């Protein structure tokens, strides 16, 4: 199987960066981020995971594409392995409950946490859309490296201009928690409510401000992917040389 090389800056393939706002691309990401506001312990985490896992296929469907199952698993896979993850589950549950209770008392903590999470998922949605458009997830062999680059960029992106808009969306949603809950559960059934329309318009009105940042983010992703592919190629060559 022949994989196409990573487009280099300046090439015709590198010029197309999807910086426009499309609600159907960012809807799952928005609900995954806002799920933190739901006042029901564990239900919020389940809903977040649900929308997070729906993102790759929904974005691909919006672009008229179908992703291999292996590629979807690669981008949705947790960075923490099963064994340490299983060991930490009881501790995580305790920390989760403490933080959840604390959020009900401290408004500022809720807004900050939810804003950061919403920003994170917008980053993830943009990069997934970008990866799908470039064909990085078309072949399972390359999808593993592409997913690793995605995780690395998300983990190393500490701040972004998304945060102010995310905070605005979070504060609006928190003031209308009932409407948010209805919007989340109806969007799970592909139904668009007035709350969803209002949120989408608020985001769309400001999204053009992030065009330069999104282009830079795509560039960072491409650089990270190219470096990971170089490292893996070097490791494969060293392994082959050792066997020879």
C-alpha positions as a LaTeX table, in Angstrom:
\begin{tabular}{lrrr}
\hline
Residue & $x$ (\AA) & $y$ (\AA) & $z$ (\AA) \\
\hline
Unk1 & 0.00 & 0.00 & 0.00 \\
Unk2 & 1.43 & 3.36 & $-1.03$ \\
Unk3 & 0.78 & 6.30 & 1.25 \\
Unk4 & 0.85 & 9.84 & $-0.05$ \\
Unk5 & 3.61 & 11.99 & 1.49 \\
Unk6 & 2.82 & 14.69 & 3.99 \\
Unk7 & 2.16 & 17.91 & 2.03 \\
Unk8 & 4.90 & 20.45 & 2.50 \\
Unk9 & 4.27 & 24.14 & 3.26 \\
Unk10 & 3.69 & 26.04 & 0.05 \\
Unk11 & 2.37 & 23.03 & $-1.89$ \\
Unk12 & $-1.10$ & 23.25 & $-3.45$ \\
Unk13 & $-2.40$ & 20.63 & $-0.99$ \\
Unk14 & $-1.21$ & 22.65 & 1.98 \\
Unk15 & $-3.18$ & 25.76 & 0.95 \\
Unk16 & $-6.58$ & 24.35 & 1.90 \\
Unk17 & $-7.12$ & 24.83 & 5.61 \\
Unk18 & $-10.81$ & 24.64 & 6.67 \\
Unk19 & $-10.99$ & 27.77 & 8.83 \\
Unk20 & $-14.68$ & 28.51 & 8.16 \\
Unk21 & $-17.23$ & 27.74 & 10.87 \\
Unk22 & $-19.62$ & 24.89 & 10.13 \\
Unk23 & $-21.93$ & 23.97 & 13.01 \\
Unk24 & $-22.16$ & 20.35 & 11.86 \\
Unk25 & $-18.37$ & 20.08 & 12.19 \\
Unk26 & $-18.22$ & 21.63 & 15.66 \\
Unk27 & $-21.56$ & 20.57 & 17.19 \\
Unk28 & $-20.31$ & 17.37 & 18.86 \\
Unk29 & $-17.25$ & 19.23 & 20.12 \\
Unk30 & $-19.42$ & 21.97 & 21.62 \\
Unk31 & $-21.70$ & 19.54 & 23.43 \\
Unk32 & $-18.73$ & 17.49 & 24.66 \\
Unk33 & $-17.27$ & 20.65 & 26.18 \\
Unk34 & $-20.54$ & 21.92 & 27.67 \\
Unk35 & $-21.38$ & 18.53 & 29.19 \\
Unk36 & $-19.30$ & 19.58 & 32.20 \\
Unk37 & $-22.10$ & 21.96 & 33.16 \\
Unk38 & $-24.65$ & 19.18 & 33.64 \\
Unk39 & $-25.43$ & 18.91 & 37.38 \\
Unk40 & $-25.64$ & 15.10 & 37.39 \\
Unk41 & $-22.49$ & 13.24 & 38.48 \\
Unk42 & $-21.21$ & 10.61 & 36.01 \\
Unk43 & $-23.95$ & 11.47 & 33.49 \\
Unk44 & $-21.88$ & 14.48 & 32.41 \\
Unk45 & $-18.84$ & 12.25 & 31.85 \\
Unk46 & $-20.87$ & 9.70 & 29.87 \\
Unk47 & $-22.32$ & 12.41 & 27.63 \\
Unk48 & $-18.89$ & 13.96 & 27.10 \\
Unk49 & $-17.49$ & 10.58 & 26.03 \\
Unk50 & $-20.49$ & 9.97 & 23.76 \\
Unk51 & $-20.04$ & 13.20 & 21.80 \\
Unk52 & $-16.25$ & 12.85 & 21.79 \\
Unk53 & $-16.46$ & 9.43 & 20.15 \\
Unk54 & $-19.07$ & 10.64 & 17.65 \\
Unk55 & $-16.84$ & 13.43 & 16.35 \\
Unk56 & $-14.64$ & 11.60 & 13.79 \\
Unk57 & $-17.46$ & 9.89 & 11.90 \\
Unk58 & $-19.79$ & 12.90 & 12.06 \\
Unk59 & $-17.09$ & 15.21 & 10.67 \\
Unk60 & $-16.21$ & 12.68 & 7.97 \\
Unk61 & $-19.88$ & 12.31 & 7.05 \\
Unk62 & $-20.19$ & 16.10 & 6.76 \\
Unk63 & $-17.28$ & 16.02 & 4.29 \\
Unk64 & $-18.83$ & 13.15 & 2.34 \\
Unk65 & $-16.24$ & 10.67 & 3.58 \\
Unk66 & $-16.26$ & 7.33 & 5.42 \\
Unk67 & $-13.43$ & 6.46 & 7.81 \\
Unk68 & $-12.08$ & 2.95 & 8.39 \\
Unk69 & $-13.07$ & 1.56 & 11.80 \\
Unk70 & $-9.40$ & 1.27 & 12.75 \\
Unk71 & $-8.83$ & 4.97 & 12.04 \\
Unk72 & $-11.77$ & 5.97 & 14.24 \\
Unk73 & $-10.43$ & 3.80 & 17.05 \\
Unk74 & $-6.97$ & 5.32 & 16.67 \\
Unk75 & $-8.13$ & 8.92 & 17.10 \\
Unk76 & $-10.57$ & 8.03 & 19.91 \\
Unk77 & $-8.09$ & 5.90 & 21.82 \\
Unk78 & $-7.12$ & 7.21 & 25.24 \\
Unk79 & $-3.46$ & 8.09 & 25.74 \\
Unk80 & $-3.56$ & 6.18 & 29.06 \\
Unk81 & $-3.21$ & 2.45 & 28.59 \\
Unk82 & $-5.80$ & 0.03 & 29.92 \\
Unk83 & $-3.63$ & $-1.36$ & 32.74 \\
Unk84 & $-2.70$ & 1.95 & 34.45 \\
Unk85 & $-6.13$ & 3.28 & 33.58 \\
Unk86 & $-7.83$ & 0.39 & 35.39 \\
Unk87 & $-5.60$ & 0.86 & 38.42 \\
Unk88 & $-6.41$ & 4.56 & 38.59 \\
Unk89 & $-10.16$ & 4.20 & 38.11 \\
Unk90 & $-11.09$ & 4.25 & 41.85 \\
Unk91 & $-8.83$ & 7.26 & 42.48 \\
Unk92 & $-10.24$ & 9.07 & 39.44 \\
Unk93 & $-13.77$ & 8.41 & 40.67 \\
Unk94 & $-12.98$ & 9.98 & 44.05 \\
Unk95 & $-11.29$ & 13.01 & 42.46 \\
Unk96 & $-14.17$ & 13.35 & 40.01 \\
Unk97 & $-16.79$ & 13.37 & 42.78 \\
Unk98 & $-14.84$ & 15.92 & 44.84 \\
Unk99 & $-14.40$ & 18.24 & 41.85 \\
Unk100 & $-18.03$ & 17.81 & 40.81 \\
Unk101 & $-19.29$ & 18.75 & 44.26 \\
Unk102 & $-16.83$ & 21.65 & 44.43 \\
Unk103 & $-18.08$ & 23.00 & 41.10 \\
Unk104 & $-21.60$ & 23.22 & 42.46 \\
Unk105 & $-20.25$ & 25.53 & 45.17 \\
Unk106 & $-17.69$ & 27.56 & 43.26 \\
Unk107 & $-19.07$ & 29.15 & 40.07 \\
Unk108 & $-15.69$ & 30.38 & 38.82 \\
Unk109 & $-14.19$ & 26.88 & 38.83 \\
Unk110 & $-17.06$ & 25.60 & 36.71 \\
Unk111 & $-16.68$ & 28.34 & 34.12 \\
Unk112 & $-12.89$ & 27.95 & 33.88 \\
Unk113 & $-12.98$ & 24.16 & 33.61 \\
Unk114 & $-15.82$ & 24.11 & 31.09 \\
Unk115 & $-14.23$ & 26.88 & 28.99 \\
Unk116 & $-10.93$ & 25.01 & 28.80 \\
Unk117 & $-12.69$ & 21.79 & 27.90 \\
Unk118 & $-14.80$ & 23.50 & 25.23 \\
Unk119 & $-11.69$ & 25.09 & 23.74 \\
Unk120 & $-9.98$ & 21.68 & 23.75 \\
Unk121 & $-12.81$ & 20.05 & 21.84 \\
Unk122 & $-12.96$ & 22.85 & 19.27 \\
Unk123 & $-9.25$ & 22.24 & 18.67 \\
Unk124 & $-9.93$ & 18.51 & 18.30 \\
Unk125 & $-12.80$ & 19.07 & 15.87 \\
Unk126 & $-10.73$ & 21.43 & 13.71 \\
Unk127 & $-7.79$ & 19.05 & 13.57 \\
Unk128 & $-10.00$ & 16.04 & 12.84 \\
Unk129 & $-11.63$ & 17.96 & 9.98 \\
Unk130 & $-8.18$ & 18.95 & 8.72 \\
Unk131 & $-6.85$ & 15.38 & 8.97 \\
Unk132 & $-9.89$ & 13.95 & 7.19 \\
Unk133 & $-9.59$ & 16.51 & 4.41 \\
Unk134 & $-5.92$ & 15.65 & 3.86 \\
Unk135 & $-6.63$ & 11.91 & 3.81 \\
Unk136 & $-4.48$ & 11.20 & 6.87 \\
Unk137 & $-7.10$ & 8.81 & 8.26 \\
Unk138 & $-7.91$ & 6.99 & 5.02 \\
Unk139 & $-5.40$ & 4.19 & 5.62 \\
Unk140 & $-5.16$ & 2.41 & 9.00 \\
Unk141 & $-1.36$ & 2.21 & 8.78 \\
Unk142 & $-1.00$ & 5.97 & 8.59 \\
Unk143 & $-3.93$ & 6.67 & 10.91 \\
Unk144 & $-1.92$ & 5.48 & 13.92 \\
Unk145 & 0.79 & 8.08 & 13.32 \\
Unk146 & $-1.75$ & 10.75 & 12.42 \\
Unk147 & $-3.63$ & 10.06 & 15.67 \\
Unk148 & $-0.42$ & 10.22 & 17.67 \\
Unk149 & 0.30 & 13.63 & 16.14 \\
Unk150 & $-3.24$ & 14.76 & 17.01 \\
Unk151 & $-2.82$ & 13.74 & 20.66 \\
Unk152 & 0.59 & 15.40 & 20.87 \\
Unk153 & $-0.62$ & 18.73 & 19.47 \\
Unk154 & $-3.67$ & 18.76 & 21.75 \\
Unk155 & $-1.54$ & 17.97 & 24.79 \\
Unk156 & 0.99 & 20.71 & 24.04 \\
Unk157 & $-1.57$ & 23.43 & 23.27 \\
Unk158 & $-1.96$ & 25.16 & 26.61 \\
Unk159 & $-3.60$ & 28.45 & 25.67 \\
Unk160 & $-5.54$ & 29.69 & 22.68 \\
Unk161 & $-7.65$ & 32.64 & 21.49 \\
Unk162 & $-10.69$ & 30.31 & 21.70 \\
Unk163 & $-10.90$ & 30.75 & 25.47 \\
Unk164 & $-12.77$ & 34.07 & 25.52 \\
Unk165 & $-15.44$ & 32.80 & 23.13 \\
Unk166 & $-15.62$ & 29.50 & 25.01 \\
Unk167 & $-16.18$ & 31.37 & 28.28 \\
Unk168 & $-18.98$ & 33.38 & 26.68 \\
Unk169 & $-20.70$ & 30.21 & 25.44 \\
Unk170 & $-20.26$ & 28.51 & 28.83 \\
Unk171 & $-21.73$ & 31.44 & 30.75 \\
Unk172 & $-24.71$ & 31.59 & 28.40 \\
Unk173 & $-25.29$ & 27.86 & 28.70 \\
Unk174 & $-24.94$ & 27.86 & 32.47 \\
Unk175 & $-27.57$ & 30.57 & 32.75 \\
Unk176 & $-29.97$ & 28.36 & 30.79 \\
Unk177 & $-29.06$ & 24.91 & 32.09 \\
Unk178 & $-32.51$ & 23.49 & 31.36 \\
Unk179 & $-32.31$ & 24.58 & 27.73 \\
Unk180 & $-28.78$ & 23.17 & 27.52 \\
Unk181 & $-29.93$ & 19.77 & 28.76 \\
Unk182 & $-32.76$ & 19.69 & 26.23 \\
Unk183 & $-30.38$ & 20.75 & 23.46 \\
Unk184 & $-27.86$ & 18.03 & 24.35 \\
Unk185 & $-30.37$ & 15.23 & 24.48 \\
Unk186 & $-32.16$ & 16.35 & 21.32 \\
Unk187 & $-28.91$ & 16.77 & 19.39 \\
Unk188 & $-28.07$ & 13.19 & 20.34 \\
Unk189 & $-31.16$ & 12.40 & 18.23 \\
Unk190 & $-30.09$ & 14.85 & 15.49 \\
Unk191 & $-32.71$ & 17.45 & 16.38 \\
Unk192 & $-31.82$ & 21.17 & 16.30 \\
Unk193 & $-33.40$ & 23.34 & 19.00 \\
Unk194 & $-33.63$ & 27.10 & 19.37 \\
Unk195 & $-30.83$ & 26.91 & 21.96 \\
Unk196 & $-28.63$ & 25.16 & 19.43 \\
Unk197 & $-29.36$ & 27.82 & 16.79 \\
Unk198 & $-28.54$ & 30.60 & 19.26 \\
Unk199 & $-25.26$ & 28.97 & 20.25 \\
Unk200 & $-24.26$ & 28.30 & 16.64 \\
Unk201 & $-24.91$ & 31.93 & 15.66 \\
Unk202 & $-22.86$ & 33.24 & 18.60 \\
Unk203 & $-19.90$ & 31.09 & 17.62 \\
Unk204 & $-20.23$ & 31.85 & 13.90 \\
Unk205 & $-20.24$ & 35.62 & 14.53 \\
Unk206 & $-16.73$ & 35.46 & 16.02 \\
Unk207 & $-15.16$ & 32.46 & 14.28 \\
Unk208 & $-13.48$ & 34.46 & 11.49 \\
Unk209 & $-11.24$ & 36.04 & 14.15 \\
Unk210 & $-9.45$ & 32.69 & 14.53 \\
Unk211 & $-8.50$ & 32.18 & 10.88 \\
Unk212 & $-4.79$ & 32.96 & 11.30 \\
Unk213 & $-4.61$ & 30.91 & 14.48 \\
Unk214 & $-6.23$ & 27.87 & 12.81 \\
Unk215 & $-3.79$ & 28.07 & 9.90 \\
Unk216 & $-0.93$ & 28.16 & 12.40 \\
Unk217 & $-2.45$ & 25.21 & 14.28 \\
Unk218 & $-2.66$ & 23.20 & 11.06 \\
Unk219 & 1.00 & 24.02 & 10.41 \\
Unk220 & 1.97 & 22.79 & 13.87 \\
Unk221 & 0.05 & 19.60 & 13.26 \\
Unk222 & 1.78 & 18.98 & 9.92 \\
Unk223 & 5.19 & 19.61 & 11.48 \\
Unk224 & 4.41 & 17.22 & 14.34 \\
Unk225 & 3.17 & 14.54 & 11.94 \\
Unk226 & 6.24 & 14.89 & 9.72 \\
Unk227 & 8.54 & 14.53 & 12.73 \\
Unk228 & 6.72 & 11.45 & 14.03 \\
Unk229 & 6.85 & 9.86 & 10.58 \\
Unk230 & 10.57 & 10.62 & 10.37 \\
Unk231 & 11.17 & 9.05 & 13.77 \\
Unk232 & 9.16 & 5.93 & 12.91 \\
Unk233 & 10.89 & 5.57 & 9.55 \\
Unk234 & 14.28 & 5.84 & 11.26 \\
Unk235 & 13.26 & 3.26 & 13.86 \\
Unk236 & 12.01 & 0.89 & 11.15 \\
Unk237 & 15.28 & 1.31 & 9.20 \\
Unk238 & 17.33 & 0.63 & 12.32 \\
Unk239 & 15.28 & $-2.49$ & 13.04 \\
Unk240 & 15.71 & $-3.72$ & 9.47 \\
Unk241 & 19.45 & $-3.07$ & 9.60 \\
Unk242 & 19.71 & $-5.00$ & 12.88 \\
Unk243 & 17.95 & $-8.00$ & 11.38 \\
Unk244 & 20.20 & $-7.84$ & 8.32 \\
\hline
\end{tabular}
